[in-house]
Amino acid sequence: MKLMERFRLAHLTLRNRIVSTAHSEQLAVNGLITPHLEGYHLRRARGGAGLIIAFGSASVSATAANRFNPALWDPENEPALRRMADAAHAEGTPLIAQATHRGAREVIADPDQEHVAPSGGAGFLPSGTPRVLNKEDIASLVRDYADVARRLHRCGWDGIEVTAYGTHLLEQFWSPVLNRRDDAYGGSPENRLRFGSEVLRAVRDAVSGDFVVALRMSLDTRTRRLGLSRDDLLDIAGHYDELGVVDLFDVVGSSSVTADGAVGTVPTADYPRGVYRELAARARSRLRAPVLVAGRVLDAEQAEDVVTSGDADLVGMTRAMIAEPRLAAQIHAGTAELARPCISINEGCRRVGASLTLACSVNPEVAHPELAETPLPVDPAGAGRTVIVGAGPAGIEVARVLGRSGLAVVVLEQDDSVGGGIGYALLADPHQVRQYRRWAERALSEHGVEVRLGTRATPSVVASPTLERVVFAGGSSPALPPWLESAHYEVRTDADYLAGAWEPAHDSDVVVYDPEGYSAGSVIALRLARATDRKVTLVTPLGSAGGQVETPNRIRLTKGLLRSAVRVLPYTELIRTDDSKLFLRNVVTKDTTELDAGSTVLGCGYRSPDEEQLVSLRAACPHADWHVVGDASSPGLIRHAVTGGSRLAHDILRRLGTG
Ligand SMILES: Cc1cc2nc3c(=O)[nH]c(=O)nc-3n(C[C@H](O)[C@H](O)[C@H](O)COP(=O)(O)O)c2cc1C
Ligand code: SF4
C-alpha cells in the first residue's frame, strides 16, 4: 500500500503517510502538560502513526492563555516537552506541535487579559470588540512564535505547525473584512499577508534546517464574511510557498467565523467522507511543498485512495485514531479489520468545544487512561465462567476486555445482531455504525468470546451452578410518566418510532415532547415533518432543540429544524394533559398555554432499566457474582455505556489479579 510507504518530509523520513492532525485535547491544566496528555500522544506513536501534530491551538503567547491547552510560551513545560519527544521518537514517530494565537477568537481564562485583533469592531467574532494590535504588539507576537519554535527544537521536537485555520489571528490578518488597517499590515493583499510572512520567516530563522515548519490553512472558508475567495486562499498558499519557508501545507476547509462554518472544522457525519480532498488536490497542483489533508478519512481504503489518487501526500486520520490509536500499526500488520471504527458522532471528542476534556464514545481510554488496552494479567483457569446478558455497547465492552485477558465469556443477545443501543446513535454515520457492529463481532471472536445471537436470557439459561459471574447489560426500555397517558390521544415513545414499531398515520399531527435534549427529539421531529405535510411541534424545556447535544451537531440539528416545517417551542415544559389538550408552561416567564394534542404525543428520552428481567434472572442464579452495567444501570450516552463496561471489566480483572 502506498499509504504505508515511507515519506520524506524535509529532513524527516516518516514510516508511513498517516497523520494525527492537531486537536485541542483540553488535557493541560493551567497551561501545563499533564501525564494524561503525554500518554495520550504516546499511544498514537506506539500505534504506528507516521506523524503526530500534537496540541490543537496551543498558545504561543502569554497574552492568549487558554489554560486547557499547553502554554508553549511557558518554560515550565520544557521537561514534559522533552519527555514527549523522547517517547515518540523511541516509538519511531516524529512530533510536531501546533502553535497559534487565536486573536479575537481566543478563549481567555485570565480576567486581566483582553482579546486582540488586527482591527477593532470585529463584532461578529464571539469576543465582541477586541483591542487593536499595534506594531509593537505585532513584533512581540512574531518573537513569541520564534521563541516557541526555539523551545520546541531545544526539547527535541521535529517541527512546528503555524495555523491560520479556524479564523485564528493569521486568517484574521488575511481577511479584508476583519483587517481594515491602513498600515503595513493592512490594505493590499501583500500587506495583509505580512504578519503571516513574518511569523513563518521568524520560526524558520529561529531554528536550524532540521525542523519542519508546517502551515495549516483553509482553502475554502465557505463564507463570504471573511472576504477571501477560494482563489484568494490558493494565492495566499502560493505566496507562502514561494517564500520557501514552509515544508508542509496542511490543507482543510471551512472557517470559524460563523457557527455553521465552525461545524466544518470538525465535520459532522452529514459531511461527505474525505470532504476536503478536492482542496488538497488544488493545492498540490499549485504548490512545491507537500500537502496534508484531513476531513472524514475514516478507514484504510479511503486513506489509500487519497494518496494513490495524488490528492495529497499525507493523510490525516484524526478521529479515526482517537477511536483507535493502534490504527496505523493494524493497517501495517494487515489487521485493519480489528481497528475499532470511529462512528463519527462527535459526542465525546467535541466536548472540547465546551472546554471539557477530550473523550471518545467508543474508546474509553481517551478520557480514562487507567482503562488501558493492555490485557491485565489474571489466571483465566481460576476466573470461572462469565455470562453477559446483552450485546449493546456496554456488554460488548465488558466481554471484549474480559475475553482479552483470557476469561471464558458467553454473551446472550436477544436480537440477531450485536450493537444494541448503538443503533440509536442518530447523529453518527450509519456506515460507521455498521462497521462498529462488524468490528465488535470480530473483536469478540478474536478474544474467544462466544456470542449467542437470537437468545433471550431466561432463568433456565443462567441457572447454572458453575457460573461464576453474570453481567446484566440488558439495556433499558421506554417508560413514560403516567400523567402523559391519556385515552383521548395516542402516546408513543421515541423507541417505538426508532424501532419501526410505530409510524404515525399520514394525516396525523404529532407533538414531540423532548425534556431530555439529546438527539432523538429533534431527529424524529425532522423525519416526521419530512415524510408528509403533517404538523409537527417540538416542545422542550431546554433553551434550544437538542440542547444537550454538543455544539456542532446541535447547530446541524438547528439548521435542519429552521429549514423545516417543525414548530419548535423552547423553554417550554409539558405540565399536564386532559382529554384533548396539552398544558404548557414557559420555564422562563411561567406563562401557560394550551396546545391541541393532535393525534399523537411522542415522549422522548424516558427510559428505565428492565428490572423485571434482572430480578427473575438473579433469582435463578443467586450464587453468581452479579453486575449491572450500561443503560441497565443508568440510561445514558454510548460513551457512558462503553466506559461503564470497560470500568466494570477492569475492576473484575483487578480483583481476580489481586484476589
Ligand atoms: C476534538 C477535536 C479538536 C480539534 N481541535 C483542533 C485545533 O485546535 N486546531 C486544528 O487545527 N484542528 C483541530 N481539530 C480538527 C482536526 O485537526 C481535523 O482537521 C478534523 O478532526 C478533521 O479530521 P478527521 O475527520 O480525520 O478527524 C480538532 C478536531 C477534533 C476532533
Ligand atoms: S467521539 Fe465519536 S467522532 Fe469523536 S473520535 Fe470518538 S467515535 Fe469518533
CSV table of N, CA, C and O in Angstrom, one decimal, residues 86-134:
chain,number,residue,atom,x,y,z
A,86,ASP,N,11.1,12.5,23.4
A,86,ASP,CA,11.9,11.2,23.5
A,86,ASP,C,11.0,10.0,23.4
A,86,ASP,O,11.4,9.0,22.7
A,87,ALA,N,9.8,10.0,24.0
A,87,ALA,CA,8.9,8.9,24.0
A,87,ALA,C,8.4,8.6,22.5
A,87,ALA,O,8.4,7.4,22.1
A,88,ALA,N,8.0,9.6,21.8
A,88,ALA,CA,7.5,9.4,20.5
A,88,ALA,C,8.7,8.9,19.6
A,88,ALA,O,8.4,8.0,18.8
A,89,HIS,N,9.9,9.5,19.7
A,89,HIS,CA,11.0,9.1,18.9
A,89,HIS,C,11.3,7.6,19.2
A,89,HIS,O,11.7,6.9,18.2
A,90,ALA,N,11.2,7.2,20.4
A,90,ALA,CA,11.6,5.8,20.8
A,90,ALA,C,10.6,4.9,20.0
A,90,ALA,O,10.9,3.7,19.8
A,91,GLU,N,9.4,5.4,19.7
A,91,GLU,CA,8.4,4.5,19.0
A,91,GLU,C,8.5,4.7,17.5
A,91,GLU,O,7.8,4.1,16.7
A,92,GLY,N,9.4,5.7,17.1
A,92,GLY,CA,9.6,5.8,15.6
A,92,GLY,C,8.6,6.9,15.0
A,92,GLY,O,8.5,6.9,13.8
A,93,THR,N,8.0,7.7,15.8
A,93,THR,CA,7.1,8.8,15.2
A,93,THR,C,7.6,10.2,15.5
A,93,THR,O,7.8,10.5,16.7
A,94,PRO,N,7.8,11.0,14.5
A,94,PRO,CA,8.2,12.4,14.7
A,94,PRO,C,7.0,13.2,15.3
A,94,PRO,O,5.8,12.8,15.0
A,95,LEU,N,7.3,14.2,15.9
A,95,LEU,CA,6.3,15.0,16.7
A,95,LEU,C,6.4,16.5,16.3
A,95,LEU,O,7.5,17.1,16.4
A,96,ILE,N,5.3,17.1,15.9
A,96,ILE,CA,5.2,18.5,15.6
A,96,ILE,C,4.2,19.1,16.5
A,96,ILE,O,3.2,18.4,16.9
A,97,ALA,N,4.4,20.3,16.9
A,97,ALA,CA,3.3,21.0,17.8
A,97,ALA,C,2.6,22.1,17.0
A,97,ALA,O,3.2,22.9,16.3
A,98,GLN,N,1.3,22.1,17.1
A,98,GLN,CA,0.6,23.2,16.6
A,98,GLN,C,0.7,24.4,17.5
A,98,GLN,O,0.4,24.2,18.7
A,99,ALA,N,1.0,25.5,17.0
A,99,ALA,CA,1.2,26.7,17.8
A,99,ALA,C,0.5,27.9,17.2
A,99,ALA,O,0.5,28.0,16.0
A,100,THR,N,-0.2,28.6,18.0
A,100,THR,CA,-1.0,29.6,17.4
A,100,THR,C,-1.3,30.8,18.3
A,100,THR,O,-1.1,30.7,19.6
A,101,HIS,N,-1.9,31.8,17.8
A,101,HIS,CA,-2.6,32.9,18.5
A,101,HIS,C,-3.9,33.0,17.9
A,101,HIS,O,-4.0,33.2,16.7
A,102,ARG,N,-5.0,32.9,18.7
A,102,ARG,CA,-6.3,33.0,18.1
A,102,ARG,C,-6.9,34.4,18.0
A,102,ARG,O,-8.0,34.6,17.6
A,103,GLY,N,-6.1,35.4,18.4
A,103,GLY,CA,-6.6,36.7,18.3
A,103,GLY,C,-7.9,36.9,18.9
A,103,GLY,O,-8.2,36.5,20.1
A,104,ALA,N,-8.8,37.5,18.2
A,104,ALA,CA,-10.2,37.7,18.7
A,104,ALA,C,-10.9,36.5,19.0
A,104,ALA,O,-12.0,36.5,19.7
A,105,ARG,N,-10.4,35.3,18.6
A,105,ARG,CA,-11.2,34.1,18.9
A,105,ARG,C,-10.6,33.4,20.1
A,105,ARG,O,-11.0,32.2,20.4
A,106,GLU,N,-9.6,33.9,20.8
A,106,GLU,CA,-9.0,33.2,21.9
A,106,GLU,C,-10.0,33.0,23.0
A,106,GLU,O,-10.9,33.8,23.3
A,107,VAL,N,-9.9,31.8,23.6
A,107,VAL,CA,-10.7,31.5,24.8
A,107,VAL,C,-9.9,31.9,26.0
A,107,VAL,O,-8.9,31.2,26.3
A,108,ILE,N,-10.2,33.0,26.6
A,108,ILE,CA,-9.3,33.6,27.6
A,108,ILE,C,-9.8,33.3,29.0
A,108,ILE,O,-11.0,33.5,29.3
A,109,ALA,N,-8.9,32.7,29.8
A,109,ALA,CA,-9.3,32.3,31.1
A,109,ALA,C,-8.9,33.4,32.1
A,109,ALA,O,-9.6,33.6,33.1
A,110,ASP,N,-7.9,34.2,31.8
A,110,ASP,CA,-7.4,35.2,32.8
A,110,ASP,C,-8.2,36.5,32.7
A,110,ASP,O,-8.3,37.1,31.6
A,111,PRO,N,-8.9,36.9,33.8
A,111,PRO,CA,-9.8,38.1,33.7
A,111,PRO,C,-9.0,39.3,33.3
A,111,PRO,O,-9.6,40.3,32.8
A,112,ASP,N,-7.7,39.3,33.5
A,112,ASP,CA,-6.9,40.6,33.2
A,112,ASP,C,-6.5,40.6,31.7
A,112,ASP,O,-6.0,41.6,31.3
A,113,GLN,N,-6.8,39.6,31.0
A,113,GLN,CA,-6.4,39.6,29.6
A,113,GLN,C,-7.5,40.1,28.7
A,113,GLN,O,-8.6,40.1,29.1
A,114,GLU,N,-7.1,40.5,27.5
A,114,GLU,CA,-8.1,41.1,26.6
A,114,GLU,C,-7.9,40.4,25.3
A,114,GLU,O,-6.9,39.8,24.9
A,115,HIS,N,-9.0,40.5,24.5
A,115,HIS,CA,-8.9,40.0,23.1
A,115,HIS,C,-8.2,41.0,22.3
A,115,HIS,O,-8.4,42.2,22.4
A,116,VAL,N,-7.4,40.5,21.3
A,116,VAL,CA,-6.7,41.4,20.4
A,116,VAL,C,-7.0,41.0,19.0
A,116,VAL,O,-7.4,39.8,18.7
A,117,ALA,N,-6.9,41.9,18.1
A,117,ALA,CA,-7.2,41.6,16.7
A,117,ALA,C,-6.5,42.6,15.8
A,117,ALA,O,-6.1,43.6,16.2
A,118,PRO,N,-6.5,42.3,14.5
A,118,PRO,CA,-5.9,43.3,13.5
A,118,PRO,C,-6.6,44.6,13.6
A,118,PRO,O,-6.0,45.7,13.5
A,119,SER,N,-7.9,44.6,13.7
A,119,SER,CA,-8.7,45.8,13.7
A,119,SER,C,-9.8,45.7,14.8
A,119,SER,O,-10.1,44.5,15.2
A,120,GLY,N,-10.3,46.8,15.2
A,120,GLY,CA,-11.4,46.8,16.2
A,120,GLY,C,-12.7,46.5,15.5
A,120,GLY,O,-12.8,46.4,14.3
A,121,GLY,N,-13.7,46.4,16.3
A,121,GLY,CA,-15.1,46.3,15.7
A,121,GLY,C,-15.3,45.0,15.0
A,121,GLY,O,-16.3,44.9,14.2
A,122,ALA,N,-14.5,44.0,15.2
A,122,ALA,CA,-14.7,42.7,14.5
A,122,ALA,C,-15.8,42.0,15.3
A,122,ALA,O,-15.7,40.9,15.9
A,123,GLY,N,-17.0,42.7,15.4
A,123,GLY,CA,-18.0,42.3,16.3
A,123,GLY,C,-18.6,41.0,16.1
A,123,GLY,O,-19.2,40.4,17.0
A,124,PHE,N,-18.5,40.4,14.9
A,124,PHE,CA,-19.2,39.1,14.7
A,124,PHE,C,-18.3,38.0,15.2
A,124,PHE,O,-18.8,36.8,15.1
A,125,LEU,N,-17.1,38.2,15.6
A,125,LEU,CA,-16.4,37.2,16.3
A,125,LEU,C,-16.9,37.1,17.7
A,125,LEU,O,-17.3,38.1,18.2
A,126,PRO,N,-16.9,36.0,18.3
A,126,PRO,CA,-17.6,35.8,19.6
A,126,PRO,C,-17.1,36.7,20.7
A,126,PRO,O,-17.8,37.0,21.7
A,127,SER,N,-15.9,37.3,20.5
A,127,SER,CA,-15.4,38.1,21.7
A,127,SER,C,-15.9,39.5,21.8
A,127,SER,O,-15.5,40.2,22.6
A,128,GLY,N,-16.7,39.9,20.8
A,128,GLY,CA,-17.1,41.3,20.9
A,128,GLY,C,-16.1,42.2,20.2
A,128,GLY,O,-15.5,41.8,19.2
A,129,THR,N,-15.8,43.4,20.8
A,129,THR,CA,-14.8,44.3,20.2
A,129,THR,C,-13.4,44.1,20.8
A,129,THR,O,-13.2,44.4,22.0
A,130,PRO,N,-12.5,43.6,20.1
A,130,PRO,CA,-11.1,43.4,20.6
A,130,PRO,C,-10.3,44.7,20.6
A,130,PRO,O,-10.6,45.6,19.9
A,131,ARG,N,-9.2,44.6,21.3
A,131,ARG,CA,-8.2,45.7,21.2
A,131,ARG,C,-7.4,45.6,19.9
A,131,ARG,O,-7.0,44.4,19.6
A,132,VAL,N,-7.1,46.7,19.3
A,132,VAL,CA,-6.3,46.6,18.0
A,132,VAL,C,-4.8,46.4,18.3
A,132,VAL,O,-4.3,47.1,19.2
A,133,LEU,N,-4.2,45.5,17.7
A,133,LEU,CA,-2.8,45.2,17.9
A,133,LEU,C,-2.0,46.4,17.3
A,133,LEU,O,-2.2,46.7,16.1
A,134,ASN,N,-1.1,46.9,18.0
A,134,ASN,CA,-0.2,48.0,17.4
A,134,ASN,C,1.1,47.3,16.9
A,134,ASN,O,1.3,46.1,17.1
